[in-house]
């Protein structure tokens, strides 16, 4: 049973700058390092296309870009694990979160941007995200405002 948790921060920068802080490769590697060192992605950034979220060893998960509106919305659907250079068959643990969503929304108001993140997680993982996501958003804020 998935539960949805949400985080937000107000950033003193236009949404275009926040978008770059989130999704440009070097910036992404910076702010996602709080989750796992070496975090990076592989994708062509096409809506409906695949994206791999990987660690420094090239392992992680494969997902789909559900919706993308540049500078406003990025929505992922997480599908399964990626290991040894390929998508892994769904096991019981993966089935518990397969299909979960992760959604980033940017709303600009008078030069400031409200960044909101909603993500589905399995019970027990919310504590991890409640600890790490605020640290990640702090890094996004720093990257955006510099």
PDB file of C-alpha atoms in Angstrom:
ATOM      1  CA  UNK A   1       0.000   0.000   0.000  1.00  0.00           C
ATOM      2  CA  UNK A   2       1.600   3.235  -1.150  1.00  0.00           C
ATOM      3  CA  UNK A   3       1.342   6.492   0.751  1.00  0.00           C
ATOM      4  CA  UNK A   4       1.942   9.954  -0.694  1.00  0.00           C
ATOM      5  CA  UNK A   5       4.241  12.398   1.058  1.00  0.00           C
ATOM      6  CA  UNK A   6       4.927  15.998   0.059  1.00  0.00           C
ATOM      7  CA  UNK A   7       7.679  18.575   0.432  1.00  0.00           C
ATOM      8  CA  UNK A   8       7.966  22.193  -0.636  1.00  0.00           C
ATOM      9  CA  UNK A   9      10.295  25.156  -0.513  1.00  0.00           C
ATOM     10  CA  UNK A  10      10.168  28.740  -1.735  1.00  0.00           C
ATOM     11  CA  UNK A  11      13.186  29.711  -3.814  1.00  0.00           C
ATOM     12  CA  UNK A  12      14.238  33.280  -4.565  1.00  0.00           C
ATOM     13  CA  UNK A  13      14.769  32.654  -8.276  1.00  0.00           C
ATOM     14  CA  UNK A  14      12.671  32.389 -11.446  1.00  0.00           C
ATOM     15  CA  UNK A  15      11.267  28.977 -12.306  1.00  0.00           C
ATOM     16  CA  UNK A  16      13.619  28.604 -15.302  1.00  0.00           C
ATOM     17  CA  UNK A  17      16.603  28.732 -12.957  1.00  0.00           C
ATOM     18  CA  UNK A  18      15.006  26.245 -10.544  1.00  0.00           C
ATOM     19  CA  UNK A  19      14.264  23.900 -13.464  1.00  0.00           C
ATOM     20  CA  UNK A  20      17.946  23.975 -14.478  1.00  0.00           C
ATOM     21  CA  UNK A  21      18.975  23.341 -10.865  1.00  0.00           C
ATOM     22  CA  UNK A  22      16.749  20.263 -10.808  1.00  0.00           C
ATOM     23  CA  UNK A  23      17.364  18.673 -14.204  1.00  0.00           C
ATOM     24  CA  UNK A  24      20.703  19.760 -15.671  1.00  0.00           C
ATOM     25  CA  UNK A  25      23.121  16.864 -15.250  1.00  0.00           C
ATOM     26  CA  UNK A  26      25.757  18.477 -13.019  1.00  0.00           C
ATOM     27  CA  UNK A  27      23.147  20.121 -10.781  1.00  0.00           C
ATOM     28  CA  UNK A  28      21.111  16.903 -10.523  1.00  0.00           C
ATOM     29  CA  UNK A  29      24.222  14.992  -9.442  1.00  0.00           C
ATOM     30  CA  UNK A  30      24.824  17.650  -6.779  1.00  0.00           C
ATOM     31  CA  UNK A  31      21.412  17.754  -5.099  1.00  0.00           C
ATOM     32  CA  UNK A  32      20.682  14.013  -5.359  1.00  0.00           C
ATOM     33  CA  UNK A  33      23.995  13.097  -3.730  1.00  0.00           C
ATOM     34  CA  UNK A  34      22.134  13.354  -0.392  1.00  0.00           C
ATOM     35  CA  UNK A  35      20.212  10.203  -1.398  1.00  0.00           C
ATOM     36  CA  UNK A  36      23.181   8.254  -2.728  1.00  0.00           C
ATOM     37  CA  UNK A  37      26.650   9.268  -3.832  1.00  0.00           C
ATOM     38  CA  UNK A  38      27.122   9.159  -7.589  1.00  0.00           C
ATOM     39  CA  UNK A  39      23.411   9.636  -8.369  1.00  0.00           C
ATOM     40  CA  UNK A  40      22.748  10.420 -12.012  1.00  0.00           C
ATOM     41  CA  UNK A  41      20.211   9.771 -14.744  1.00  0.00           C
ATOM     42  CA  UNK A  42      20.140   8.491 -18.310  1.00  0.00           C
ATOM     43  CA  UNK A  43      17.282   9.693 -20.533  1.00  0.00           C
ATOM     44  CA  UNK A  44      16.384  11.524 -23.714  1.00  0.00           C
ATOM     45  CA  UNK A  45      13.901  13.700 -21.753  1.00  0.00           C
ATOM     46  CA  UNK A  46      10.960  12.734 -23.957  1.00  0.00           C
ATOM     47  CA  UNK A  47       7.494  12.603 -22.397  1.00  0.00           C
ATOM     48  CA  UNK A  48       6.444   8.941 -22.309  1.00  0.00           C
ATOM     49  CA  UNK A  49      10.098   7.909 -22.575  1.00  0.00           C
ATOM     50  CA  UNK A  50      12.226   5.942 -20.176  1.00  0.00           C
ATOM     51  CA  UNK A  51      14.587   7.367 -17.570  1.00  0.00           C
ATOM     52  CA  UNK A  52      17.143   5.460 -15.524  1.00  0.00           C
ATOM     53  CA  UNK A  53      17.919   6.748 -12.021  1.00  0.00           C
ATOM     54  CA  UNK A  54      21.315   5.274 -11.198  1.00  0.00           C
ATOM     55  CA  UNK A  55      23.929   5.293  -8.464  1.00  0.00           C
ATOM     56  CA  UNK A  56      27.709   5.431  -8.902  1.00  0.00           C
ATOM     57  CA  UNK A  57      27.748   1.708  -9.744  1.00  0.00           C
ATOM     58  CA  UNK A  58      25.183   2.067 -12.543  1.00  0.00           C
ATOM     59  CA  UNK A  59      22.427   0.406 -10.536  1.00  0.00           C
ATOM     60  CA  UNK A  60      19.071   1.858  -9.545  1.00  0.00           C
ATOM     61  CA  UNK A  61      15.607   1.996 -11.037  1.00  0.00           C
ATOM     62  CA  UNK A  62      13.932   2.487 -14.350  1.00  0.00           C
ATOM     63  CA  UNK A  63      11.000   4.821 -14.705  1.00  0.00           C
ATOM     64  CA  UNK A  64       8.808   6.543 -17.263  1.00  0.00           C
ATOM     65  CA  UNK A  65       8.468  10.289 -17.808  1.00  0.00           C
ATOM     66  CA  UNK A  66       4.683  10.534 -17.390  1.00  0.00           C
ATOM     67  CA  UNK A  67       4.392  14.264 -18.018  1.00  0.00           C
ATOM     68  CA  UNK A  68       6.825  17.067 -18.684  1.00  0.00           C
ATOM     69  CA  UNK A  69       5.994  20.751 -19.077  1.00  0.00           C
ATOM     70  CA  UNK A  70       9.323  22.604 -19.244  1.00  0.00           C
ATOM     71  CA  UNK A  71       9.871  24.953 -16.282  1.00  0.00           C
ATOM     72  CA  UNK A  72       6.559  23.874 -14.670  1.00  0.00           C
ATOM     73  CA  UNK A  73       6.022  20.133 -14.182  1.00  0.00           C
ATOM     74  CA  UNK A  74       7.987  16.877 -14.171  1.00  0.00           C
ATOM     75  CA  UNK A  75       6.190  13.653 -13.317  1.00  0.00           C
ATOM     76  CA  UNK A  76       7.769  10.205 -13.160  1.00  0.00           C
ATOM     77  CA  UNK A  77       6.263   6.763 -12.739  1.00  0.00           C
ATOM     78  CA  UNK A  78       8.725   4.310 -11.198  1.00  0.00           C
ATOM     79  CA  UNK A  79       8.529   0.867 -12.780  1.00  0.00           C
ATOM     80  CA  UNK A  80      11.273  -1.407 -11.462  1.00  0.00           C
ATOM     81  CA  UNK A  81      14.921  -2.036 -10.641  1.00  0.00           C
ATOM     82  CA  UNK A  82      17.882  -1.734 -13.010  1.00  0.00           C
ATOM     83  CA  UNK A  83      20.975  -3.860 -12.356  1.00  0.00           C
ATOM     84  CA  UNK A  84      23.766  -5.476 -14.372  1.00  0.00           C
ATOM     85  CA  UNK A  85      22.896  -3.259 -17.331  1.00  0.00           C
ATOM     86  CA  UNK A  86      19.274  -4.374 -17.618  1.00  0.00           C
ATOM     87  CA  UNK A  87      15.775  -4.060 -16.220  1.00  0.00           C
ATOM     88  CA  UNK A  88      15.165  -6.673 -13.551  1.00  0.00           C
ATOM     89  CA  UNK A  89      12.040  -8.851 -13.320  1.00  0.00           C
ATOM     90  CA  UNK A  90       9.593  -7.646 -10.681  1.00  0.00           C
ATOM     91  CA  UNK A  91      10.040  -9.374  -7.343  1.00  0.00           C
ATOM     92  CA  UNK A  92       7.727  -9.072  -4.333  1.00  0.00           C
ATOM     93  CA  UNK A  93       9.593  -6.059  -2.920  1.00  0.00           C
ATOM     94  CA  UNK A  94       9.569  -4.206  -6.247  1.00  0.00           C
ATOM     95  CA  UNK A  95       5.884  -5.003  -6.802  1.00  0.00           C
ATOM     96  CA  UNK A  96       5.123  -3.112  -3.567  1.00  0.00           C
ATOM     97  CA  UNK A  97       6.231   0.186  -5.144  1.00  0.00           C
ATOM     98  CA  UNK A  98       6.059  -0.385  -8.920  1.00  0.00           C
ATOM     99  CA  UNK A  99       3.802   2.264 -10.425  1.00  0.00           C
ATOM    100  CA  UNK A 100       4.613   4.831  -7.742  1.00  0.00           C
ATOM    101  CA  UNK A 101       4.704   8.491  -8.790  1.00  0.00           C
ATOM    102  CA  UNK A 102       7.154  11.326  -8.165  1.00  0.00           C
ATOM    103  CA  UNK A 103       5.940  14.785  -9.209  1.00  0.00           C
ATOM    104  CA  UNK A 104       7.769  18.131  -9.224  1.00  0.00           C
ATOM    105  CA  UNK A 105       5.709  21.320  -9.665  1.00  0.00           C
ATOM    106  CA  UNK A 106       7.163  24.830 -10.049  1.00  0.00           C
ATOM    107  CA  UNK A 107       4.939  27.885  -9.525  1.00  0.00           C
ATOM    108  CA  UNK A 108       6.440  31.345  -9.936  1.00  0.00           C
ATOM    109  CA  UNK A 109       5.076  34.372  -8.092  1.00  0.00           C
ATOM    110  CA  UNK A 110       6.763  37.795  -8.189  1.00  0.00           C
ATOM    111  CA  UNK A 111      10.191  36.349  -9.020  1.00  0.00           C
ATOM    112  CA  UNK A 112      10.067  33.612  -6.398  1.00  0.00           C
ATOM    113  CA  UNK A 113       9.357  29.969  -7.209  1.00  0.00           C
ATOM    114  CA  UNK A 114       7.432  27.532  -5.076  1.00  0.00           C
ATOM    115  CA  UNK A 115       8.873  24.053  -5.641  1.00  0.00           C
ATOM    116  CA  UNK A 116       6.502  21.284  -4.574  1.00  0.00           C
ATOM    117  CA  UNK A 117       7.386  17.592  -4.624  1.00  0.00           C
ATOM    118  CA  UNK A 118       4.934  14.752  -4.113  1.00  0.00           C
ATOM    119  CA  UNK A 119       6.036  11.147  -4.062  1.00  0.00           C
ATOM    120  CA  UNK A 120       4.546   7.780  -3.356  1.00  0.00           C
ATOM    121  CA  UNK A 121       6.408   5.561  -0.949  1.00  0.00           C
ATOM    122  CA  UNK A 122       5.914   2.283   0.840  1.00  0.00           C
ATOM    123  CA  UNK A 123       5.213   2.448   4.587  1.00  0.00           C
ATOM    124  CA  UNK A 124       8.429   2.605   6.555  1.00  0.00           C
ATOM    125  CA  UNK A 125      10.336   4.556   3.903  1.00  0.00           C
ATOM    126  CA  UNK A 126       8.659   7.863   4.746  1.00  0.00           C
ATOM    127  CA  UNK A 127      11.099   8.421   7.625  1.00  0.00           C
ATOM    128  CA  UNK A 128      14.038   8.194   5.218  1.00  0.00           C
ATOM    129  CA  UNK A 129      12.456  10.672   2.802  1.00  0.00           C
ATOM    130  CA  UNK A 130      11.363  13.009   5.613  1.00  0.00           C
ATOM    131  CA  UNK A 131      15.019  13.177   6.677  1.00  0.00           C
ATOM    132  CA  UNK A 132      16.708  13.368   3.258  1.00  0.00           C
ATOM    133  CA  UNK A 133      14.304  15.304   1.012  1.00  0.00           C
ATOM    134  CA  UNK A 134      14.548  18.588   2.972  1.00  0.00           C
ATOM    135  CA  UNK A 135      18.360  18.356   2.636  1.00  0.00           C
ATOM    136  CA  UNK A 136      18.009  17.768  -1.112  1.00  0.00           C
ATOM    137  CA  UNK A 137      15.623  20.711  -1.517  1.00  0.00           C
ATOM    138  CA  UNK A 138      18.050  22.909   0.438  1.00  0.00           C
ATOM    139  CA  UNK A 139      20.706  22.063  -2.176  1.00  0.00           C
ATOM    140  CA  UNK A 140      18.256  22.830  -5.035  1.00  0.00           C
ATOM    141  CA  UNK A 141      17.560  26.180  -3.360  1.00  0.00           C
ATOM    142  CA  UNK A 142      21.290  26.945  -3.047  1.00  0.00           C
ATOM    143  CA  UNK A 143      21.929  25.999  -6.700  1.00  0.00           C
ATOM    144  CA  UNK A 144      18.988  28.116  -7.866  1.00  0.00           C
ATOM    145  CA  UNK A 145      19.809  31.185  -5.841  1.00  0.00           C
ATOM    146  CA  UNK A 146      23.551  31.308  -6.586  1.00  0.00           C
TER     147      UNK A 146
END
